[in-house]
Amino acid sequence: MMWSPTSWTQKPAAQQVSYGDPEALTRVIAEMSRLPPLVTSWEVENLRAGLARAARGEAFVLQGGDCAESFDDCRSDPIAAKLKILLQMSLVLVHGTKKPVIRIGRIAGQYAKPRSADNETRGGVTLPAYRGDLINRDAFTAEDRAPDPVLMLRAYERAALTLNFIRALVDGGFADLHHPEYWDVSFAEGSPYAAQYHQIVDSIRESLDFVSAITGVEAEVLRRVDIFTSHEALALPYEQATTRQVPRRPGWYNLSTHFPWIGMRTAQLDGAHVEFHRGINNPLGIKIGPGMTTDWLVGLLDALDPERKPGKITLIHRMGAGKLQQHLPPLVEAVRGTGRTVLWVCDPMHGNTETTPQGIKTRRFDNIVSELEQSFELHAQLGSHLGGVHVELTGENVTECIGGARGLSEVDLERAYKSRVDPRLNYEQALECAMRIAKHLRQR
Ligand code: PEP
Ligand code: CO
């Protein structure tokens, strides 16, 4: 079949909704197609080159942000807080990996969610499931849950506002991490790792001071940082509307994000998402869980990257701390068998989700760190290597995941649980997670 931005409509598409008014959808797609893009093709190509370096072991990727962004949280404080924790984590990871770190937010477009059930029933009433602010609204009424195509436009606008603010902060020197308050790890007092965290912070501060002292200016790495965007490319009408050709570069780019990823629920070889993504030049992430088979994975690589372009494919594995040893090795061997170089990234969040007896979705910090540490070790044993981490976090003081130096427990979950979807690491847990990675890598 000839590829075009709409050829996906000829294939079965998982996780899509049907809009009550198809003409309204057509109007929204037409309007979005005329709006300026959020990112440029040269940024996309820069990222692909960076991911190729990470695949070769010369750089490390930090991808992080909300499970789902919400329209409500399109405000300056949460955005700045998320940027700050991403920058801090990345600095800790530079320290731990001794490699340049490529920062990618789950941000500026992460508005659509796959759901395991199409409908939700409460008190005998059944309505369509909430699928993210790009599709419908969270409130449990028929009107709110009806898919509304105008929300795609609203999502695109909020993505633009978010990215504009991030770019302004970064350009304006927000990334100046000299300030001591950036490096307060007092939350870790009493943790067995406290002394090591202090050492890591001291050594980061020394190297920052050293660079400023000899150059007389703030470290260039901190002044000019790149932040790339990513989201799960789930709602295909949205992705289609932002896919276009650019002057002087062949092919098509999805310019609503630098780095779209395909979830496993939509990775069917003969499905619409694979059809859509095989035609765009962006680097692609593919989430792989315990259900991924070697044939399926090799089929995806052949379909999505027939030319074997460096940096094109990132495989984001999310097996769960207890399943990694069983499920990862055959996939690594299968990829090796193809002779391809891919970038391996560990998502230690999605395989470690559990529900408390009170019915609250949570994740244990220890399982998250364990899956990460096992991933570094296992890749090394298999002769490949882990080139990045993918986490769900917020810069705020929420209580959604259990554990960490503060010892959050199930009781604490009631206090500040804000996520409408998956539980995120809070500010301290995210920083501590980076410290644990750094510590692990330095001890190896
Ligand atoms: C996600 O990244 O939020 C997500 C839904 O993950 P997965 O597809 O890996 O379950
Ligand atoms: Co999630």
Short mmCIF file of C-alpha atoms and ligand atoms in Angstrom, two decimals:
data_model
loop_
_atom_site.label_atom_id
_atom_site.label_comp_id
_atom_site.label_asym_id
_atom_site.label_seq_id
_atom_site.Cartn_x
_atom_site.Cartn_y
_atom_site.Cartn_z
CA MET A 1 0.00 0.00 0.00
CA MET A 2 1.22 3.53 -0.79
CA TRP A 3 1.83 5.50 2.38
CA SER A 4 0.17 8.86 2.97
CA PRO A 5 -0.71 10.73 6.19
CA THR A 6 -4.19 9.23 5.86
CA SER A 7 -3.32 5.69 4.71
CA TRP A 8 -3.73 4.53 8.32
CA THR A 9 -7.48 4.95 7.89
CA GLN A 10 -7.47 1.82 5.70
CA LYS A 11 -6.23 -0.33 8.60
CA PRO A 12 -7.83 -1.49 11.83
CA ALA A 13 -7.06 1.13 14.49
CA ALA A 14 -6.99 0.11 18.15
CA GLN A 15 -7.85 2.54 20.96
CA GLN A 16 -9.68 5.04 18.76
CA VAL A 17 -13.03 6.67 19.42
CA SER A 18 -15.81 7.45 17.05
CA TYR A 19 -16.90 11.03 16.95
CA GLY A 20 -20.62 11.77 16.90
CA ASP A 21 -20.14 14.49 14.29
CA PRO A 22 -17.58 13.34 11.66
CA GLU A 23 -17.78 16.69 9.86
CA ALA A 24 -16.69 18.52 12.99
CA LEU A 25 -13.69 16.18 13.12
CA THR A 26 -12.83 16.95 9.50
CA ARG A 27 -13.02 20.68 10.21
CA VAL A 28 -10.70 20.37 13.20
CA ILE A 29 -8.15 18.34 11.25
CA ALA A 30 -8.23 20.92 8.45
CA GLU A 31 -7.76 23.77 10.91
CA MET A 32 -4.89 22.04 12.71
CA SER A 33 -3.18 21.27 9.42
CA ARG A 34 -2.94 24.99 8.70
CA LEU A 35 -1.47 25.97 12.06
CA PRO A 36 2.28 26.37 12.47
CA PRO A 37 4.16 23.33 13.80
CA LEU A 38 5.37 22.98 17.39
CA VAL A 39 8.81 21.70 16.48
CA THR A 40 11.00 21.80 13.41
CA SER A 41 12.45 19.10 11.21
CA TRP A 42 16.02 20.10 12.10
CA GLU A 43 15.29 19.66 15.79
CA VAL A 44 13.82 16.26 15.00
CA GLU A 45 16.92 15.31 13.01
CA ASN A 46 19.17 16.58 15.84
CA LEU A 47 17.36 14.36 18.26
CA ARG A 48 17.65 11.37 15.95
CA ALA A 49 21.41 11.97 15.72
CA GLY A 50 21.54 12.18 19.53
CA LEU A 51 19.59 8.96 19.91
CA ALA A 52 22.01 7.30 17.49
CA ARG A 53 24.85 8.36 19.81
CA ALA A 54 22.97 6.95 22.78
CA ALA A 55 22.43 3.68 20.92
CA ARG A 56 26.20 3.47 20.41
CA GLY A 57 26.78 4.12 24.11
CA GLU A 58 28.05 7.67 23.72
CA ALA A 59 25.11 9.44 25.39
CA PHE A 60 22.35 8.66 27.83
CA VAL A 61 18.64 9.45 27.53
CA LEU A 62 16.37 10.72 30.27
CA GLN A 63 12.72 10.69 29.23
CA GLY A 64 10.24 11.78 31.86
CA GLY A 65 7.05 13.57 32.69
CA ASP A 66 3.43 12.96 33.47
CA CYS A 67 1.55 9.81 32.65
CA ALA A 68 -1.01 12.17 31.13
CA GLU A 69 -0.81 15.92 31.04
CA SER A 70 -4.06 17.63 31.89
CA PHE A 71 -5.43 20.93 30.62
CA ASP A 72 -5.73 22.07 34.25
CA ASP A 73 -2.03 21.64 34.80
CA CYS A 74 -1.12 23.84 31.86
CA ARG A 75 0.05 26.48 34.35
CA SER A 76 3.43 28.03 34.98
CA ASP A 77 4.23 26.38 38.31
CA PRO A 78 3.76 22.73 37.39
CA ILE A 79 5.56 23.24 34.08
CA ALA A 80 8.51 24.99 35.71
CA ALA A 81 8.64 22.34 38.44
CA LYS A 82 8.71 19.55 35.87
CA LEU A 83 11.46 21.27 33.92
CA LYS A 84 13.48 21.76 37.09
CA ILE A 85 13.34 18.13 38.18
CA LEU A 86 14.21 16.96 34.66
CA LEU A 87 17.25 19.24 34.65
CA GLN A 88 18.34 18.14 38.10
CA MET A 89 17.93 14.48 37.33
CA SER A 90 19.85 14.94 34.12
CA LEU A 91 22.75 16.56 35.96
CA VAL A 92 22.86 13.69 38.44
CA LEU A 93 22.83 11.28 35.51
CA VAL A 94 25.65 13.14 33.75
CA HIS A 95 27.57 12.61 36.94
CA GLY A 96 26.69 8.93 37.16
CA THR A 97 27.05 7.96 33.53
CA LYS A 98 29.87 10.37 32.61
CA LYS A 99 28.04 10.87 29.34
CA PRO A 100 26.05 13.71 27.84
CA VAL A 101 22.41 13.33 28.74
CA ILE A 102 19.62 13.88 26.22
CA ARG A 103 16.52 15.22 27.95
CA ILE A 104 13.10 14.36 26.60
CA GLY A 105 9.91 15.41 28.35
CA ARG A 106 6.69 13.45 28.26
CA ILE A 107 5.32 16.89 27.71
CA ALA A 108 3.60 19.30 25.34
CA GLY A 109 1.24 16.75 23.82
CA GLN A 110 0.91 13.82 26.25
CA TYR A 111 -2.86 14.24 26.40
CA ALA A 112 -4.28 10.91 25.19
CA LYS A 113 -4.37 7.60 27.07
CA PRO A 114 -4.93 4.00 26.03
CA ARG A 115 -7.56 2.28 28.17
CA SER A 116 -8.09 -1.39 28.89
CA ALA A 117 -11.88 -1.02 28.81
CA ASP A 118 -13.88 1.12 26.38
CA ASN A 119 -16.54 1.86 28.98
CA GLU A 120 -16.79 2.57 32.66
CA THR A 121 -19.78 1.67 34.85
CA ARG A 122 -20.65 3.51 38.04
CA GLY A 123 -23.82 2.90 40.01
CA GLY A 124 -25.46 1.11 37.11
CA VAL A 125 -24.59 3.85 34.60
CA THR A 126 -22.22 2.95 31.74
CA LEU A 127 -20.35 5.69 29.88
CA PRO A 128 -17.32 5.82 27.58
CA ALA A 129 -14.00 5.62 29.47
CA TYR A 130 -12.02 8.80 30.01
CA ARG A 131 -9.22 8.75 27.40
CA GLY A 132 -7.33 11.93 28.21
CA ASP A 133 -8.10 15.61 27.78
CA LEU A 134 -7.42 15.42 24.05
CA ILE A 135 -10.40 13.08 23.61
CA ASN A 136 -13.02 13.66 26.29
CA ARG A 137 -13.54 14.98 29.81
CA ASP A 138 -13.00 13.22 33.11
CA ALA A 139 -16.32 14.08 34.80
CA PHE A 140 -18.77 11.18 34.80
CA THR A 141 -21.60 12.56 32.68
CA ALA A 142 -22.68 11.55 29.21
CA GLU A 143 -21.86 15.01 27.89
CA ASP A 144 -18.36 15.09 29.38
CA ARG A 145 -17.47 11.59 28.26
CA ALA A 146 -18.60 12.07 24.66
CA PRO A 147 -15.49 12.46 22.43
CA ASP A 148 -15.23 16.08 21.26
CA PRO A 149 -12.95 16.86 18.29
CA VAL A 150 -12.48 20.47 19.39
CA LEU A 151 -10.46 19.10 22.33
CA MET A 152 -7.75 18.16 19.81
CA LEU A 153 -7.35 21.81 18.96
CA ARG A 154 -7.36 22.79 22.62
CA ALA A 155 -4.68 20.15 23.24
CA TYR A 156 -2.54 21.45 20.38
CA GLU A 157 -2.82 24.99 21.73
CA ARG A 158 -1.89 23.93 25.25
CA ALA A 159 1.02 21.93 23.90
CA ALA A 160 2.15 25.12 22.14
CA LEU A 161 1.78 27.20 25.32
CA THR A 162 3.70 24.61 27.32
CA LEU A 163 6.53 24.36 24.85
CA ASN A 164 6.71 28.13 24.47
CA PHE A 165 7.12 28.52 28.21
CA ILE A 166 9.77 25.79 28.38
CA ARG A 167 11.73 27.38 25.56
CA ALA A 168 11.52 30.79 27.24
CA LEU A 169 12.67 29.41 30.59
CA VAL A 170 15.56 27.56 29.04
CA ASP A 171 16.63 30.55 26.96
CA GLY A 172 16.37 32.82 29.97
CA GLY A 173 18.84 30.83 32.06
CA PHE A 174 16.37 28.91 34.20
CA ALA A 175 18.77 26.06 33.91
CA ASP A 176 21.21 27.75 36.29
CA LEU A 177 21.58 24.97 38.78
CA HIS A 178 24.13 26.71 40.99
CA HIS A 179 21.59 27.80 43.49
CA PRO A 180 22.00 25.79 46.68
CA GLU A 181 18.27 25.27 47.08
CA TYR A 182 18.43 23.17 43.95
CA TRP A 183 20.50 20.66 45.81
CA ASP A 184 18.74 20.18 49.09
CA VAL A 185 18.75 16.47 49.84
CA SER A 186 17.75 16.82 53.47
CA PHE A 187 14.74 14.61 52.77
CA ALA A 188 17.17 11.72 52.61
CA GLU A 189 18.51 12.16 56.18
CA GLY A 190 18.10 8.88 57.95
CA SER A 191 18.13 6.91 54.73
CA PRO A 192 21.00 4.42 54.41
CA TYR A 193 22.05 6.30 51.28
CA ALA A 194 22.11 9.81 52.77
CA ALA A 195 25.89 10.03 52.93
CA GLN A 196 26.24 8.92 49.32
CA TYR A 197 23.61 11.40 48.13
CA HIS A 198 25.51 14.21 49.86
CA GLN A 199 28.70 13.08 48.19
CA ILE A 200 27.06 13.09 44.78
CA VAL A 201 25.63 16.56 45.33
CA ASP A 202 28.94 17.93 46.64
CA SER A 203 30.76 16.59 43.69
CA ILE A 204 28.19 18.02 41.24
CA ARG A 205 28.46 21.41 42.93
CA GLU A 206 32.21 21.31 42.83
CA SER A 207 32.23 20.61 39.12
CA LEU A 208 29.70 23.40 38.52
CA ASP A 209 31.83 25.83 40.54
CA PHE A 210 34.93 24.69 38.76
CA VAL A 211 33.45 25.33 35.34
CA SER A 212 32.18 28.78 36.37
CA ALA A 213 35.50 29.64 37.95
CA ILE A 214 37.58 28.87 34.92
CA THR A 215 35.21 30.24 32.32
CA GLY A 216 33.91 33.19 34.33
CA VAL A 217 30.45 32.35 33.11
CA GLU A 218 27.96 29.78 34.14
CA ALA A 219 28.58 26.39 32.72
CA GLU A 220 27.53 26.39 29.12
CA VAL A 221 25.90 23.01 29.59
CA LEU A 222 23.53 24.63 32.03
CA ARG A 223 22.86 27.77 30.10
CA ARG A 224 21.93 26.19 26.83
CA VAL A 225 20.18 22.92 27.29
CA ASP A 226 17.98 21.16 24.82
CA ILE A 227 14.67 19.80 25.96
CA PHE A 228 12.92 17.59 23.48
CA THR A 229 9.26 16.62 23.59
CA SER A 230 7.58 13.25 23.32
CA HIS A 231 4.14 11.77 23.64
CA GLU A 232 2.36 8.52 22.90
CA ALA A 233 1.14 8.90 19.33
CA LEU A 234 -2.22 7.38 20.06
CA ALA A 235 -4.97 9.59 18.64
CA LEU A 236 -4.23 9.24 14.95
CA PRO A 237 -6.38 12.13 13.68
CA TYR A 238 -4.26 14.46 15.84
CA GLU A 239 -0.98 12.98 14.59
CA GLN A 240 -2.17 13.07 10.99
CA ALA A 241 -3.13 16.73 11.24
CA THR A 242 0.35 17.72 12.39
CA THR A 243 2.27 15.65 9.85
CA ARG A 244 3.67 17.54 6.92
CA GLN A 245 6.41 18.04 4.40
CA VAL A 246 9.04 20.71 4.84
CA PRO A 247 11.08 22.68 2.33
CA ARG A 248 14.42 21.15 1.40
CA ARG A 249 14.03 17.88 3.27
CA PRO A 250 12.49 14.81 1.72
CA GLY A 251 9.71 12.89 3.38
CA TRP A 252 7.21 13.63 6.09
CA TYR A 253 7.59 14.83 9.67
CA ASN A 254 5.17 14.73 12.54
CA LEU A 255 5.83 18.23 13.81
CA SER A 256 3.62 18.07 16.91
CA THR A 257 6.50 16.37 18.73
CA HIS A 258 10.13 15.41 18.33
CA PHE A 259 9.68 11.85 19.50
CA PRO A 260 6.38 9.97 19.24
CA TRP A 261 6.13 6.51 20.74
CA ILE A 262 3.86 3.57 19.98
CA GLY A 263 2.34 1.72 22.93
CA MET A 264 2.09 -2.04 22.83
CA ARG A 265 -1.69 -1.92 22.79
CA THR A 266 -1.50 -0.25 19.38
CA ALA A 267 1.57 -1.99 17.93
CA GLN A 268 -0.28 -4.59 15.81
CA LEU A 269 1.81 -5.25 12.69
CA ASP A 270 -1.18 -4.86 10.40
CA GLY A 271 -2.70 -2.02 12.42
CA ALA A 272 -3.22 1.68 11.78
CA HIS A 273 -0.54 2.93 14.19
CA VAL A 274 2.24 0.96 12.54
CA GLU A 275 0.97 2.08 9.13
CA PHE A 276 1.01 5.74 10.18
CA HIS A 277 4.43 5.64 11.82
CA ARG A 278 6.21 3.82 9.01
CA GLY A 279 5.80 6.94 6.89
CA ILE A 280 7.28 9.65 9.12
CA ASN A 281 10.92 10.63 9.58
CA ASN A 282 10.78 11.18 13.34
CA PRO A 283 12.72 8.83 15.58
CA LEU A 284 10.25 6.40 17.14
CA GLY A 285 9.86 4.81 20.54
CA ILE A 286 8.21 1.40 20.87
CA LYS A 287 7.01 0.24 24.27
CA ILE A 288 7.58 -3.44 24.87
CA GLY A 289 6.11 -5.44 27.72
CA PRO A 290 6.13 -9.09 28.78
CA GLY A 291 3.70 -9.98 25.97
CA MET A 292 6.10 -8.93 23.20
CA THR A 293 7.36 -11.83 21.10
CA THR A 294 10.58 -11.99 19.13
CA ASP A 295 8.75 -12.35 15.78
CA TRP A 296 6.50 -9.43 16.54
CA LEU A 297 9.45 -7.26 17.54
CA VAL A 298 11.49 -8.13 14.46
CA GLY A 299 8.38 -7.47 12.34
CA LEU A 300 8.03 -4.04 13.92
CA LEU A 301 11.65 -3.17 13.22
CA ASP A 302 11.31 -4.23 9.60
CA ALA A 303 8.06 -2.29 9.15
CA LEU A 304 9.12 0.88 10.94
CA ASP A 305 12.79 1.10 10.03
CA PRO A 306 13.39 -0.71 6.75
CA GLU A 307 16.37 1.54 5.99
CA ARG A 308 18.05 0.93 9.35
CA LYS A 309 18.63 4.59 10.02
CA PRO A 310 20.83 5.26 13.04
CA GLY A 311 18.79 6.59 15.97
CA LYS A 312 15.48 5.70 14.36
CA ILE A 313 14.27 3.11 16.88
CA THR A 314 14.22 3.23 20.66
CA LEU A 315 12.90 0.14 22.42
CA ILE A 316 11.41 1.09 25.76
CA HIS A 317 11.04 -2.06 27.85
CA ARG A 318 8.61 -2.12 30.75
CA MET A 319 8.59 -5.64 32.07
CA GLY A 320 8.24 -5.26 35.83
CA ALA A 321 10.98 -5.95 38.37
CA GLY A 322 9.98 -9.61 38.69
CA LYS A 323 9.66 -10.36 34.98
CA LEU A 324 12.65 -8.67 33.41
CA GLN A 325 15.06 -11.61 33.74
CA GLN A 326 12.65 -13.89 31.93
CA HIS A 327 11.34 -11.60 29.20
CA LEU A 328 14.17 -9.28 28.18
CA PRO A 329 16.98 -11.66 27.10
CA PRO A 330 15.16 -13.30 24.14
CA LEU A 331 14.23 -9.86 22.78
CA VAL A 332 17.79 -8.57 23.06
CA GLU A 333 19.03 -11.72 21.29
CA ALA A 334 16.42 -11.35 18.56
CA VAL A 335 17.43 -7.76 17.87
CA ARG A 336 21.08 -8.76 17.82
CA GLY A 337 20.18 -11.46 15.31
CA THR A 338 18.92 -8.79 12.92
CA GLY A 339 22.26 -6.99 13.03
CA ARG A 340 20.53 -3.76 14.00
CA THR A 341 21.66 -1.22 16.55
CA VAL A 342 18.71 0.06 18.56
CA LEU A 343 18.58 2.23 21.64
CA TRP A 344 17.41 0.32 24.72
CA VAL A 345 15.58 2.33 27.37
CA CYS A 346 14.05 1.04 30.60
CA ASP A 347 10.63 2.24 31.75
CA PRO A 348 10.57 0.97 35.35
CA MET A 349 7.09 2.35 35.98
CA HIS A 350 4.49 0.56 33.91
CA GLY A 351 5.42 -3.02 34.76
CA ASN A 352 5.35 -2.23 38.47
CA THR A 353 1.86 -0.85 38.90
CA GLU A 354 -0.24 -2.41 41.64
CA THR A 355 -3.51 -1.67 43.40
CA THR A 356 -3.72 -1.29 47.19
CA PRO A 357 -6.45 -3.05 49.18
CA GLN A 358 -8.15 0.38 49.23
CA GLY A 359 -8.24 0.29 45.45
CA ILE A 360 -5.57 2.95 44.84
CA LYS A 361 -3.16 2.48 41.93
CA THR A 362 0.41 2.80 43.12
CA ARG A 363 4.03 1.77 42.51
CA ARG A 364 6.78 0.91 44.97
CA PHE A 365 9.98 2.94 44.78
CA ASP A 366 12.01 -0.19 45.54
CA ASN A 367 10.53 -2.07 42.59
CA ILE A 368 11.20 0.89 40.32
CA VAL A 369 14.85 1.11 41.36
CA SER A 370 15.17 -2.67 41.22
CA GLU A 371 13.97 -2.86 37.62
CA LEU A 372 16.40 -0.11 36.68
CA GLU A 373 19.39 -1.71 38.39
CA GLN A 374 18.55 -5.11 36.96
CA SER A 375 18.26 -3.58 33.51
CA PHE A 376 21.75 -2.08 33.63
CA GLU A 377 23.16 -5.42 34.79
CA LEU A 378 21.22 -7.59 32.42
CA HIS A 379 22.08 -5.56 29.33
CA ALA A 380 25.73 -5.66 30.34
CA GLN A 381 25.57 -9.44 30.72
CA LEU A 382 23.86 -9.77 27.36
CA GLY A 383 26.53 -7.69 25.68
CA SER A 384 24.14 -4.85 24.87
CA HIS A 385 23.68 -1.79 27.01
CA LEU A 386 20.99 0.31 28.59
CA GLY A 387 21.07 3.76 27.03
CA GLY A 388 18.31 5.53 28.89
CA VAL A 389 15.48 5.63 31.39
CA HIS A 390 11.83 6.56 30.97
CA VAL A 391 9.96 7.66 34.10
CA GLU A 392 6.65 9.15 35.14
CA LEU A 393 7.27 12.03 37.47
CA THR A 394 6.05 15.39 38.57
CA GLY A 395 8.03 18.23 40.11
CA GLU A 396 5.42 18.53 42.81
CA ASN A 397 5.03 17.08 46.25
CA VAL A 398 2.40 14.47 45.46
CA THR A 399 2.02 11.13 47.23
CA GLU A 400 1.32 8.57 44.52
CA CYS A 401 4.21 6.10 44.72
CA ILE A 402 5.14 4.23 47.91
CA GLY A 403 8.64 4.34 49.43
CA GLY A 404 11.71 6.47 48.90
CA ALA A 405 13.76 8.11 51.62
CA ARG A 406 10.71 9.75 53.16
CA GLY A 407 9.18 6.32 53.51
CA LEU A 408 5.79 7.13 52.01
CA SER A 409 3.32 4.40 52.92
CA GLU A 410 -0.11 3.33 51.73
CA VAL A 411 -1.69 5.69 54.26
CA ASP A 412 0.10 8.65 52.67
CA LEU A 413 -1.45 7.93 49.28
CA GLU A 414 -4.70 9.50 50.43
CA ARG A 415 -2.96 12.80 51.20
CA ALA A 416 -1.88 14.21 47.86
CA TYR A 417 -2.83 11.79 45.12
CA LYS A 418 -3.49 13.95 42.07
CA SER A 419 -2.86 11.78 39.06
CA ARG A 420 -5.98 10.84 37.12
CA VAL A 421 -4.10 7.98 35.59
CA ASP A 422 -0.78 6.40 36.63
CA PRO A 423 1.04 7.19 39.90
CA ARG A 424 4.10 9.40 39.43
CA LEU A 425 7.33 9.81 41.34
CA ASN A 426 7.20 13.07 43.27
CA TYR A 427 10.02 15.62 43.27
CA GLU A 428 12.09 13.94 45.97
CA GLN A 429 11.49 10.42 44.73
CA ALA A 430 12.50 11.43 41.21
CA LEU A 431 15.72 13.05 42.41
CA GLU A 432 16.44 10.06 44.61
CA CYS A 433 15.81 7.73 41.69
CA ALA A 434 18.47 9.56 39.67
CA MET A 435 20.84 9.36 42.67
CA ARG A 436 20.33 5.63 42.96
CA ILE A 437 21.12 5.19 39.27
CA ALA A 438 24.23 7.35 39.64
CA LYS A 439 25.33 5.43 42.72
CA HIS A 440 24.75 2.10 41.02
CA LEU A 441 26.71 3.10 37.96
CA ARG A 442 29.63 4.46 39.92
CA GLN A 443 29.90 1.26 41.94
CA ARG A 444 30.01 -0.92 38.87
C1 PEP B 1 2.28 5.18 29.41
O1 PEP B 1 3.46 5.34 29.02
O2 PEP B 1 1.68 6.01 30.11
C2 PEP B 1 1.64 3.90 29.13
C3 PEP B 1 0.32 3.79 28.98
O3 PEP B 1 2.52 2.91 29.09
P1 PEP B 1 2.41 1.45 28.53
O4 PEP B 1 1.85 1.60 27.15
O5 PEP B 1 3.84 1.01 28.55
O6 PEP B 1 1.54 0.69 29.48
CO CO B 2 1.46 5.83 32.44
#
